[in-house]
Coordinates of C-alpha atoms in Angstrom, one line a residue:
Chain X
X1 CA 17.4 23.0 -28.1
X2 CA 13.8 23.3 -27.5
X3 CA 11.9 24.9 -30.3
X4 CA 8.9 27.2 -29.9
X5 CA 6.7 24.5 -31.3
X6 CA 7.9 21.8 -29.0
X7 CA 7.5 24.2 -26.1
X8 CA 3.9 24.6 -26.8
X9 CA 3.5 20.9 -27.2
X10 CA 5.2 20.4 -23.9
X11 CA 2.7 22.7 -22.2
X12 CA -0.2 21.0 -23.9
X13 CA 1.0 17.5 -22.9
X14 CA 1.4 18.3 -19.3
X15 CA -1.9 20.1 -18.8
X16 CA -4.3 17.1 -18.6
X17 CA -2.4 15.6 -15.7
X18 CA -2.1 18.9 -13.9
X19 CA -5.7 20.0 -14.4
X20 CA -7.2 16.7 -13.4
X21 CA -5.1 16.4 -10.3
X22 CA -5.9 20.0 -9.4
X23 CA -9.6 19.4 -9.8
X24 CA -9.3 16.1 -7.9
X25 CA -7.7 17.9 -5.0
X26 CA -9.3 21.3 -4.9
X27 CA -13.0 20.4 -5.5
X28 CA -13.5 17.7 -2.8
X29 CA -11.1 19.4 -0.4
X30 CA -12.9 22.7 -0.5
X31 CA -16.2 20.9 -0.2
X32 CA -15.0 19.1 2.9
X33 CA -13.8 22.4 4.3
X34 CA -17.2 24.0 3.5
X35 CA -19.2 21.1 5.0
X36 CA -17.2 21.2 8.1
X37 CA -18.8 24.5 9.0
X38 CA -22.3 23.3 8.4
X39 CA -24.8 21.4 10.5
X40 CA -25.5 18.9 7.8
X41 CA -27.0 15.4 8.3
X42 CA -27.9 13.2 5.4
X43 CA -31.0 12.0 7.3
X44 CA -32.4 15.5 7.4
X45 CA -31.8 17.0 3.9
X46 CA -32.5 20.6 3.4
X47 CA -31.8 21.5 7.0
X48 CA -28.1 22.6 6.4
X49 CA -27.1 25.7 8.2
X50 CA -23.8 27.5 9.0
X51 CA -22.6 26.8 12.5
X52 CA -19.0 28.0 12.4
X53 CA -16.5 26.0 14.4
X54 CA -19.1 24.0 16.3
X55 CA -18.3 20.8 14.4
X56 CA -14.7 21.1 15.3
X57 CA -15.5 21.8 18.9
X58 CA -17.7 18.6 19.1
X59 CA -15.2 16.5 17.2
X60 CA -12.2 17.5 19.2
X61 CA -13.8 17.4 22.6
X62 CA -15.6 14.0 21.9
X63 CA -14.0 11.3 24.1
X64 CA -14.0 9.2 20.9
X65 CA -11.6 11.6 19.3
X66 CA -9.1 11.1 22.2
X67 CA -9.2 7.3 22.0
X68 CA -9.0 7.5 18.2
X69 CA -5.9 9.7 18.5
X70 CA -4.4 7.4 21.0
X71 CA -5.2 4.3 18.8
X72 CA -3.7 6.0 15.8
X73 CA -0.5 6.7 17.7
X74 CA -0.3 3.1 19.0
X75 CA -0.9 1.7 15.5
X76 CA 1.6 4.0 13.7
X77 CA 4.3 3.8 16.4
X78 CA 3.8 0.1 16.9
X79 CA 4.1 -0.7 13.3
X80 CA 7.0 1.6 12.8
X81 CA 9.0 0.1 15.7
X82 CA 8.4 -3.5 14.4
X83 CA 9.0 -2.7 10.8
X84 CA 12.1 -0.5 11.1
X85 CA 13.9 -2.8 13.6
X86 CA 12.7 -6.0 12.0
X87 CA 13.3 -4.6 8.5
X88 CA 16.9 -3.6 9.4
X89 CA 17.6 -7.1 10.8
X90 CA 16.0 -8.8 7.9
X91 CA 17.9 -6.6 5.4
X92 CA 21.2 -7.5 7.2
X93 CA 20.2 -11.1 7.0
X94 CA 19.2 -11.1 3.4
X95 CA 22.4 -9.2 2.5
X96 CA 24.5 -12.2 3.6
X97 CA 25.6 -14.8 1.1
X98 CA 23.0 -17.5 1.5
X99 CA 21.8 -20.4 -0.6
X100 CA 18.5 -19.8 -2.2
X101 CA 18.6 -16.1 -1.6
X102 CA 16.1 -15.3 -4.3
X103 CA 13.5 -17.6 -2.9
X104 CA 13.9 -16.4 0.7
X105 CA 13.6 -12.8 -0.6
X106 CA 10.3 -13.7 -2.2
X107 CA 9.0 -15.4 0.9
X108 CA 9.8 -12.3 3.0
X109 CA 8.3 -9.8 0.5
X110 CA 5.1 -11.8 -0.2
X111 CA 2.9 -10.3 2.6
X112 CA 3.1 -6.9 1.0
X113 CA 1.2 -8.2 -2.0
X114 CA -1.7 -9.7 0.0
X115 CA -4.7 -7.4 -0.1
X116 CA -5.5 -5.9 3.3
X117 CA -8.9 -7.5 3.7
X118 CA -7.5 -11.0 3.1
X119 CA -4.7 -10.4 5.5
X120 CA -7.0 -9.1 8.2
X121 CA -9.5 -11.9 7.8
X122 CA -6.9 -14.7 7.7
X123 CA -5.2 -13.4 10.9
X124 CA -8.5 -12.8 12.6
X125 CA -10.1 -16.2 11.9
X126 CA -7.3 -18.7 11.3
X127 CA -4.8 -17.4 13.8
X128 CA -6.4 -15.2 16.4
X129 CA -9.8 -16.8 16.8
X130 CA -10.0 -17.9 20.5
X131 CA -11.7 -21.2 19.6
X132 CA -10.5 -22.4 16.2
X133 CA -7.4 -20.2 15.7
X134 CA -3.9 -21.6 15.4
X135 CA -2.7 -19.5 18.3
X136 CA -5.4 -20.9 20.5
X137 CA -4.3 -24.4 19.6
X138 CA -0.7 -23.5 20.4
X139 CA -1.7 -22.0 23.8
X140 CA -3.8 -25.0 24.6
X141 CA -1.0 -27.5 23.8
X142 CA 1.4 -25.7 26.2
X143 CA -1.4 -25.5 28.9
X144 CA -2.3 -21.9 28.6
X145 CA -5.9 -20.6 28.4
X146 CA -6.7 -19.3 24.9
X147 CA -6.5 -15.5 24.5
X148 CA -9.2 -13.6 22.6
X149 CA -6.9 -11.3 20.8
X150 CA -9.3 -9.0 19.1
X151 CA -11.6 -8.6 22.1
X152 CA -9.0 -8.2 24.8
X153 CA -6.2 -6.5 22.9
X154 CA -7.8 -5.2 19.7
X155 CA -5.3 -2.4 19.0
X156 CA -2.2 -4.6 19.5
X157 CA -3.6 -7.4 17.5
X158 CA -4.4 -5.0 14.6
X159 CA -0.9 -3.5 14.9
X160 CA 0.5 -7.0 14.6
X161 CA -1.4 -7.7 11.4
X162 CA -0.5 -4.4 9.8
X163 CA 3.1 -4.7 10.8
X164 CA 3.2 -8.1 9.1
X165 CA 2.0 -6.4 5.9
X166 CA 4.5 -3.5 6.1
X167 CA 7.6 -5.4 7.2
X168 CA 8.4 -6.4 3.6
X169 CA 8.2 -2.8 2.4
X170 CA 10.7 -1.7 5.1
X171 CA 12.9 -4.7 4.4
X172 CA 13.0 -4.1 0.7
X173 CA 13.9 -0.5 0.9
X174 CA 16.5 -1.0 3.7
X175 CA 18.0 -3.8 1.7
X176 CA 18.3 -1.6 -1.4
X177 CA 20.0 1.0 0.7
X178 CA 22.3 -1.6 2.3
X179 CA 23.4 -2.9 -1.1
X180 CA 24.6 0.5 -2.1
X181 CA 27.1 0.5 0.8
X182 CA 30.8 0.7 -0.2
X183 CA 32.1 -2.8 0.6
X184 CA 35.7 -1.7 0.7
X185 CA 34.9 0.6 3.6
X186 CA 33.5 -2.3 5.5
X187 CA 36.5 -4.5 4.7
X188 CA 38.9 -1.8 5.7
X189 CA 37.1 -1.4 9.1
X190 CA 37.3 -5.1 9.6
X191 CA 41.0 -5.1 8.9
X192 CA 41.4 -2.4 11.4
X193 CA 39.8 -4.7 14.0
X194 CA 36.3 -3.2 14.2
X195 CA 33.9 -5.9 15.5
X196 CA 30.5 -6.6 14.0
X197 CA 28.7 -4.2 16.4
X198 CA 31.1 -1.4 15.9
X199 CA 30.9 -1.9 12.1
X200 CA 27.1 -1.8 12.4
X201 CA 26.8 1.3 14.5
X202 CA 29.6 3.3 12.9
X203 CA 29.3 2.4 9.2
X204 CA 26.1 0.5 8.3
X205 CA 23.6 2.4 10.4
X206 CA 24.8 5.9 9.4
X207 CA 24.7 4.8 5.8
X208 CA 21.1 3.6 6.2
X209 CA 19.9 6.5 8.3
X210 CA 18.4 8.3 5.3
X211 CA 16.6 5.2 4.1
X212 CA 15.2 4.5 7.6
X213 CA 13.9 8.1 7.7
X214 CA 12.2 7.6 4.4
X215 CA 10.7 4.3 5.5
X216 CA 9.4 6.0 8.6
X217 CA 7.9 9.0 6.8
X218 CA 6.2 7.0 4.0
X219 CA 4.8 4.4 6.3
X220 CA 3.5 7.0 8.6
X221 CA 1.5 8.6 5.8
X222 CA 0.0 5.3 4.7
X223 CA -0.5 4.0 8.3
X224 CA -2.5 7.1 9.3
X225 CA -5.0 5.9 6.7
X226 CA -5.3 2.3 8.0
X227 CA -8.9 1.4 7.4
X228 CA -9.6 -2.1 5.9
X229 CA -7.8 -4.0 8.7
X230 CA -10.0 -2.3 11.3
X231 CA -13.3 -2.5 9.3
X232 CA -13.2 -6.3 8.7
X233 CA -11.8 -7.3 12.1
X234 CA -13.4 -5.2 14.9
X235 CA -15.5 -2.5 13.3
X236 CA -13.5 -0.1 15.6
X237 CA -14.7 -1.9 18.7
X238 CA -15.2 -3.0 21.4
X239 CA -16.5 0.5 22.0
X240 CA -13.9 2.7 20.6
X241 CA -11.0 0.4 21.6
X242 CA -9.8 0.0 18.0
X243 CA -11.1 3.1 16.3
X244 CA -8.5 5.2 14.6
X245 CA -9.0 8.7 13.2
X246 CA -9.7 7.4 9.7
X247 CA -12.3 4.9 11.0
X248 CA -13.8 7.6 13.3
X249 CA -14.4 9.9 10.3
X250 CA -15.8 7.1 8.2
X251 CA -18.2 6.0 10.9
X252 CA -19.3 9.6 11.7
X253 CA -20.0 10.4 8.1
X254 CA -21.1 7.2 6.4
X255 CA -22.6 5.3 9.4
X256 CA -24.1 8.2 11.3
X257 CA -24.7 10.4 8.2
X258 CA -23.2 13.4 10.1
X259 CA -21.6 15.1 7.1
X260 CA -20.7 18.2 9.0
X261 CA -18.9 16.4 11.9
X262 CA -17.3 13.9 9.6
X263 CA -15.9 16.7 7.4
X264 CA -14.5 18.4 10.4
X265 CA -12.8 15.1 11.3
X266 CA -11.5 14.9 7.7
X267 CA -10.0 18.3 7.9
X268 CA -8.2 17.3 11.2
X269 CA -6.9 14.1 9.5
X270 CA -5.6 16.2 6.6
X271 CA -3.8 18.5 9.0
X272 CA -2.2 15.6 10.9
X273 CA -1.0 14.0 7.6
X274 CA 0.4 17.3 6.3
X275 CA 2.7 17.6 9.3
X276 CA 4.3 14.4 8.3
X277 CA 4.2 15.1 4.6
X278 CA 6.1 18.4 5.0
X279 CA 9.1 16.5 6.3
X280 CA 8.9 13.8 3.6
X281 CA 8.5 16.4 0.8
X282 CA 11.7 18.1 2.0
X283 CA 13.7 14.9 1.7
X284 CA 12.3 14.2 -1.7
X285 CA 13.0 17.7 -2.8
X286 CA 16.6 17.5 -1.7
X287 CA 17.1 14.3 -3.7
X288 CA 15.5 15.8 -6.9
X289 CA 18.1 18.5 -6.8
X290 CA 21.0 16.1 -6.3
Chain I
X1 CA 40.7 -23.4 5.7
X2 CA 39.0 -20.1 5.3
X3 CA 36.8 -21.6 2.7
X4 CA 35.5 -24.3 5.0
X5 CA 34.8 -21.8 7.8
X6 CA 33.0 -19.6 5.2
X7 CA 30.8 -22.5 4.1
X8 CA 29.9 -23.4 7.7
X9 CA 29.0 -19.8 8.4
X10 CA 27.0 -19.7 5.2
X11 CA 25.1 -22.8 6.1
X12 CA 24.1 -21.4 9.5
X13 CA 23.0 -18.1 8.0
X14 CA 21.1 -19.9 5.3
X15 CA 19.3 -21.9 7.9
X16 CA 18.3 -18.9 9.9
X17 CA 17.2 -17.0 6.8
X18 CA 15.1 -19.8 5.5
X19 CA 13.5 -20.3 8.9
X20 CA 12.7 -16.6 9.1
X21 CA 11.4 -16.5 5.5
X22 CA 9.1 -19.4 6.0
X23 CA 7.8 -18.0 9.3
X24 CA 6.9 -14.7 7.6
X25 CA 5.4 -16.5 4.6
X26 CA 3.5 -19.0 6.8
X27 CA 0.1 -17.2 7.0
X28 CA -0.1 -17.3 3.2
X29 CA 1.0 -20.9 3.0
X30 CA -1.5 -21.9 5.7
X31 CA -4.3 -20.1 3.8
X32 CA -3.4 -21.9 0.6
X33 CA -3.3 -25.3 2.4
X34 CA -6.6 -24.6 4.2
X35 CA -8.3 -23.8 0.9
X36 CA -7.9 -27.5 0.0
X37 CA -9.4 -28.9 3.2
X38 CA -12.9 -29.7 4.1
X39 CA -14.6 -27.2 6.5
X40 CA -14.5 -29.8 9.3
X41 CA -10.8 -30.4 8.7
X42 CA -10.1 -26.6 8.5
X43 CA -11.0 -26.2 12.2
X44 CA -9.8 -29.6 13.4
X45 CA -7.6 -29.8 16.4
X46 CA -4.8 -30.6 16.1
X47 CA -4.5 -28.8 12.8
X48 CA -3.2 -30.9 9.9
X49 CA -0.7 -29.4 7.5
X50 CA -0.1 -31.8 4.7
X51 CA -1.8 -35.1 5.6
X52 CA -5.5 -34.4 4.9
X53 CA -7.9 -35.3 2.1
X54 CA -7.2 -32.7 -0.5
X55 CA -10.3 -31.4 -2.1
X56 CA -11.2 -28.7 -4.6
X57 CA -14.8 -28.4 -3.4
X58 CA -14.3 -25.0 -1.8
X59 CA -13.3 -23.4 -5.0
X60 CA -16.4 -24.7 -6.7
X61 CA -18.6 -23.7 -3.8
X62 CA -17.2 -20.2 -3.6
X63 CA -18.0 -19.6 -7.3
X64 CA -21.5 -21.2 -7.0
X65 CA -22.6 -19.4 -3.9
X66 CA -21.4 -15.9 -4.6
X67 CA -20.5 -15.5 -8.3
X68 CA -16.9 -15.1 -7.5
X69 CA -16.0 -14.7 -11.1
X70 CA -17.9 -11.4 -11.3
X71 CA -15.8 -9.9 -8.5
X72 CA -12.7 -11.2 -10.0
X73 CA -13.6 -9.6 -13.3
X74 CA -14.4 -6.4 -11.5
X75 CA -10.9 -6.4 -10.0
X76 CA -9.3 -7.0 -13.4
X77 CA -11.4 -4.3 -15.1
X78 CA -10.8 -1.7 -12.3
X79 CA -7.1 -2.3 -11.9
X80 CA -6.3 -2.6 -15.6
X81 CA -8.6 0.2 -16.5
X82 CA -7.3 2.7 -14.0
X83 CA -3.7 1.9 -14.8
X84 CA -4.1 2.2 -18.6
X85 CA -6.1 5.4 -18.2
X86 CA -3.5 6.7 -15.8
X87 CA -0.7 5.9 -18.2
X88 CA -2.5 7.7 -21.1
X89 CA -2.6 10.9 -19.0
X90 CA 0.8 10.4 -17.4
X91 CA 3.1 9.6 -20.3
X92 CA 2.7 13.0 -22.1
X93 CA 3.0 14.8 -18.8
X94 CA 6.2 12.9 -17.8
X95 CA 7.6 13.4 -21.3
X96 CA 7.0 17.1 -21.1
X97 CA 8.7 17.4 -17.7
X98 CA 11.6 15.1 -18.5
X99 CA 12.6 16.6 -21.8
X100 CA 11.3 20.2 -21.7
X101 CA 12.0 21.1 -18.1
X102 CA 10.8 24.6 -17.1
X103 CA 11.6 26.6 -14.1
X104 CA 8.6 25.3 -12.3
X105 CA 8.8 21.6 -13.4
X106 CA 10.3 20.5 -10.1
X107 CA 7.5 22.3 -8.2
X108 CA 4.8 20.7 -10.3
X109 CA 6.3 17.3 -9.7
X110 CA 6.6 17.9 -6.0
X111 CA 3.0 19.2 -5.9
X112 CA 1.8 16.1 -7.7
X113 CA 3.5 13.8 -5.2
X114 CA 2.1 15.8 -2.3
X115 CA -1.4 15.1 -3.5
X116 CA -0.7 11.4 -2.9
X117 CA -0.1 12.2 0.7
X118 CA -3.5 13.6 1.2
X119 CA -5.4 11.1 3.5
X120 CA -8.3 9.7 1.5
X121 CA -10.6 10.2 4.5
X122 CA -10.2 14.0 4.0
X123 CA -12.2 13.8 0.8
X124 CA -14.4 10.8 1.6
X125 CA -17.6 12.7 2.2
X126 CA -17.6 14.9 -0.9
X127 CA -16.5 12.1 -3.2
X128 CA -19.2 9.9 -1.8
X129 CA -21.9 12.7 -2.3
X130 CA -20.6 13.6 -5.8
X131 CA -20.6 10.0 -6.8
X132 CA -24.1 9.5 -5.4
X133 CA -25.5 12.4 -7.3
X134 CA -23.7 11.3 -10.5
X135 CA -25.0 7.7 -10.0
X136 CA -21.4 6.5 -9.9
X137 CA -21.7 4.6 -6.6
X138 CA -21.2 0.9 -7.1
X139 CA -20.1 1.2 -10.7
X140 CA -16.8 0.1 -12.3
X141 CA -16.6 3.5 -14.0
X142 CA -16.6 5.2 -10.7
X143 CA -13.8 3.1 -9.2
X144 CA -11.7 3.4 -12.4
X145 CA -12.0 7.2 -12.1
X146 CA -11.0 7.2 -8.4
X147 CA -8.2 4.8 -8.7
X148 CA -6.8 6.6 -11.7
X149 CA -6.6 9.8 -9.8
X150 CA -5.3 8.1 -6.7
X151 CA -2.4 6.5 -8.5
X152 CA -1.7 9.2 -11.1
X153 CA 1.0 10.9 -9.1
X154 CA 2.9 7.6 -8.7
X155 CA 2.6 6.8 -12.4
X156 CA 3.7 10.3 -13.5
X157 CA 6.6 10.1 -11.1
X158 CA 7.8 6.7 -12.2
X159 CA 7.5 7.4 -15.9
X160 CA 9.4 10.7 -15.3
X161 CA 12.3 8.9 -13.7
X162 CA 12.5 6.3 -16.5
X163 CA 12.4 9.1 -19.1
X164 CA 15.1 10.9 -17.2
X165 CA 17.4 7.9 -17.7
X166 CA 17.1 8.3 -21.5
X167 CA 20.2 10.3 -22.6
X168 CA 19.2 13.6 -24.2
X169 CA 21.9 13.3 -26.8
X170 CA 20.0 10.6 -28.5
X171 CA 17.1 12.9 -29.0
X172 CA 19.3 15.6 -30.3
X173 CA 20.9 13.3 -32.7
X174 CA 17.5 12.3 -34.0
X175 CA 16.6 15.9 -34.4
X176 CA 19.8 16.6 -36.2
X177 CA 18.8 13.8 -38.6
X178 CA 15.6 15.7 -39.3
X179 CA 13.2 13.8 -37.1
X180 CA 10.2 15.8 -36.2
X181 CA 8.3 15.7 -32.9
X182 CA 6.2 12.8 -34.0
X183 CA 9.1 10.7 -35.2
X184 CA 11.0 11.5 -32.0
X185 CA 8.2 10.2 -29.8
X186 CA 7.3 7.2 -31.9
X187 CA 10.6 5.9 -33.1
X188 CA 13.1 7.0 -30.5
X189 CA 11.4 7.6 -27.2
X190 CA 8.8 4.9 -27.1
X191 CA 11.0 1.9 -27.8
X192 CA 13.5 3.1 -25.1
X193 CA 10.7 3.8 -22.6
X194 CA 8.8 0.5 -23.0
X195 CA 10.6 -1.3 -20.2
X196 CA 9.9 1.6 -17.8
X197 CA 6.3 1.9 -18.8
X198 CA 5.9 -1.9 -18.4
X199 CA 7.3 -1.7 -14.9
X200 CA 5.0 1.2 -14.0
X201 CA 2.0 -0.7 -15.4
X202 CA 2.9 -3.7 -13.2
X203 CA 3.3 -1.8 -10.0
X204 CA 0.1 0.1 -10.5
X205 CA -2.0 -2.9 -11.3
X206 CA -0.8 -4.3 -7.9
X207 CA -1.6 -1.1 -6.0
X208 CA -5.0 -0.8 -7.7
X209 CA -5.8 -4.5 -7.1
X210 CA -5.1 -4.2 -3.4
X211 CA -6.6 -0.8 -2.8
X212 CA -9.0 -1.2 0.1
X213 CA -10.3 2.2 1.1
X214 CA -12.3 3.5 -1.9
X215 CA -13.2 0.0 -3.1
X216 CA -14.8 -0.7 0.3
X217 CA -16.6 2.6 0.6
X218 CA -17.8 3.1 -2.9
X219 CA -19.1 -0.3 -3.9
X220 CA -21.9 -2.6 -2.6
X221 CA -22.5 -5.6 -4.7
X222 CA -22.5 -5.1 -8.4
X223 CA -19.1 -3.5 -8.9
X224 CA -17.4 -4.9 -5.8
X225 CA -13.8 -6.0 -6.6
X226 CA -12.2 -8.8 -4.6
X227 CA -11.1 -6.6 -1.8
X228 CA -14.7 -5.7 -1.0
X229 CA -16.0 -9.2 -1.8
X230 CA -13.5 -10.8 0.7
X231 CA -14.6 -8.3 3.3
X232 CA -18.1 -9.8 3.1
X233 CA -16.6 -12.8 4.9
X234 CA -16.2 -10.8 8.0
X235 CA -19.7 -11.6 9.1
X236 CA -19.9 -15.3 8.1
X237 CA -22.5 -17.9 8.8
X238 CA -21.5 -21.4 9.9
X239 CA -18.2 -23.0 9.0
X240 CA -16.3 -20.9 6.5
X241 CA -12.6 -21.1 7.0
X242 CA -11.9 -23.3 4.0
X243 CA -14.1 -21.2 1.7
X244 CA -12.5 -18.0 3.0
X245 CA -9.2 -19.5 2.2
X246 CA -10.2 -20.6 -1.2
X247 CA -11.6 -17.1 -2.0
X248 CA -8.4 -15.5 -0.5
X249 CA -6.1 -17.8 -2.4
X250 CA -7.6 -16.9 -5.7
X251 CA -7.6 -13.2 -4.8
X252 CA -3.9 -13.0 -3.9
X253 CA -2.4 -15.6 -6.3
X254 CA -2.3 -13.4 -9.4
X255 CA -0.8 -10.5 -7.5
X256 CA 1.8 -12.6 -5.7
X257 CA 3.1 -13.7 -9.1
X258 CA 3.1 -10.1 -10.5
X259 CA 4.7 -8.9 -7.3
X260 CA 7.6 -11.3 -7.7
X261 CA 8.5 -9.4 -11.0
X262 CA 8.1 -6.0 -9.5
X263 CA 10.3 -5.9 -6.4
X264 CA 12.6 -3.3 -7.8
X265 CA 9.9 -1.0 -9.1
X266 CA 8.3 -1.2 -5.7
X267 CA 11.2 0.7 -4.2
X268 CA 11.3 3.2 -7.0
X269 CA 7.6 3.8 -7.1
X270 CA 6.8 4.0 -3.5
X271 CA 9.7 6.0 -2.2
X272 CA 9.4 8.7 -4.8
X273 CA 13.1 8.5 -5.5
X274 CA 14.1 9.3 -1.9
X275 CA 16.0 6.0 -1.8
X276 CA 18.3 4.9 -4.6

């Protein structure tokens, strides 16, 4: 039974978190929204003026926006395909009885704990470099010409690096889901003569469907904001070949000092992320009730 | 007979699993190995994997040339500081939501989680300008503030789920025995919540240590943590693979060890309870 006193205490104790988060969200977000309607460049202070939707018009009709949108899609979809399929296979593999399971698990999960800048620079220099990289060495030893990954296929190369970082996350979550599967059901199906494929598609996959959806939604939200991997490898180039929306907004606001245009881009990024977030929140909400 | 077949199958699966595991881990392993090579050996063709002259000179040189220790310390201060500050704000809130749920508690929790889904780039410009005007750019204080706010929803969420696992009857029993609010929090709740709080602490140190959007955008030199320091190797001069590897090894080693302990919390903390 909650007493009146503890009720008051409960309210007081929750307020700092709520108020701080509210301020953290509302103040900058409304500033972004306000700036997005201004002509506002940091190089010409004091010249700010209201220009309505012009920033949005420029941002959305800029060819750079189109390539950024495409690149964002390539990155998100590419990583999702690799991590969900790879993660499912890895989860199935790690769920088998094997010797040294704990160690293999650590090896597989390790990339998630590598900071993004380290991961990107190691891949860029020690593996993908067309002269000194390990891939170039392998190509040479089988008689192929070396391939300059980040110059010739920047977006795919970055997708590969980011997928390597997120594969452990998908694996870990899918493994957790897999381990909650009722073993008796599987054994019963096996008794009834269901082969491994039929067991996978009729029992395992439906059981994991929810976890796969969660992996997709959460990764999408984080992947939309991929930044470090692009900054330290290609700086968004060559041209706009590896610029995603996050990087485009960064370069517009902090490299070109165009606060108005960058803010409009920021608002667009928020809208895109929100579309995904709505679906994710629904799933979380359902689980909170259960 | 079945036993023998099982063992054979197990051996094959073990072999595959180890091969896959080592392949995935290989970039990390190769980085660690390269950190012990000389620069000439680091780019030698064919590359050597074990049989080279092991040296520690890269580690010494990284420290000498760039004051590595300062950046390491920045990472420690920023990740620990933001996590502890976050916990101080989150524990009372989670306590309140777990034990005194109101009609809107669920909505508040959901709203808190939704702020985590806001893309940071949506607030980059205002935060940058506010920090510039408050002289918080390139300061540890500034980064502690940002990372606290960034990870607060996850901290609240995790502590909340751990508190939820504490049976309410225990609290009622304590109250029956005449425990007041203070006694309840200090003698009953805290001891039971310590494992959960420790796990939350661990996961958040990892997330803060590796955060690479705000740390890159809000620091220059003085307050740069390792994420930003390592990024400075993207425009190198001369031979640098071995030094990059040494700097990288030192930057990821502590977190790899912490990460090992936090696999389970990772699922809980990053899926917001959507996977159990």
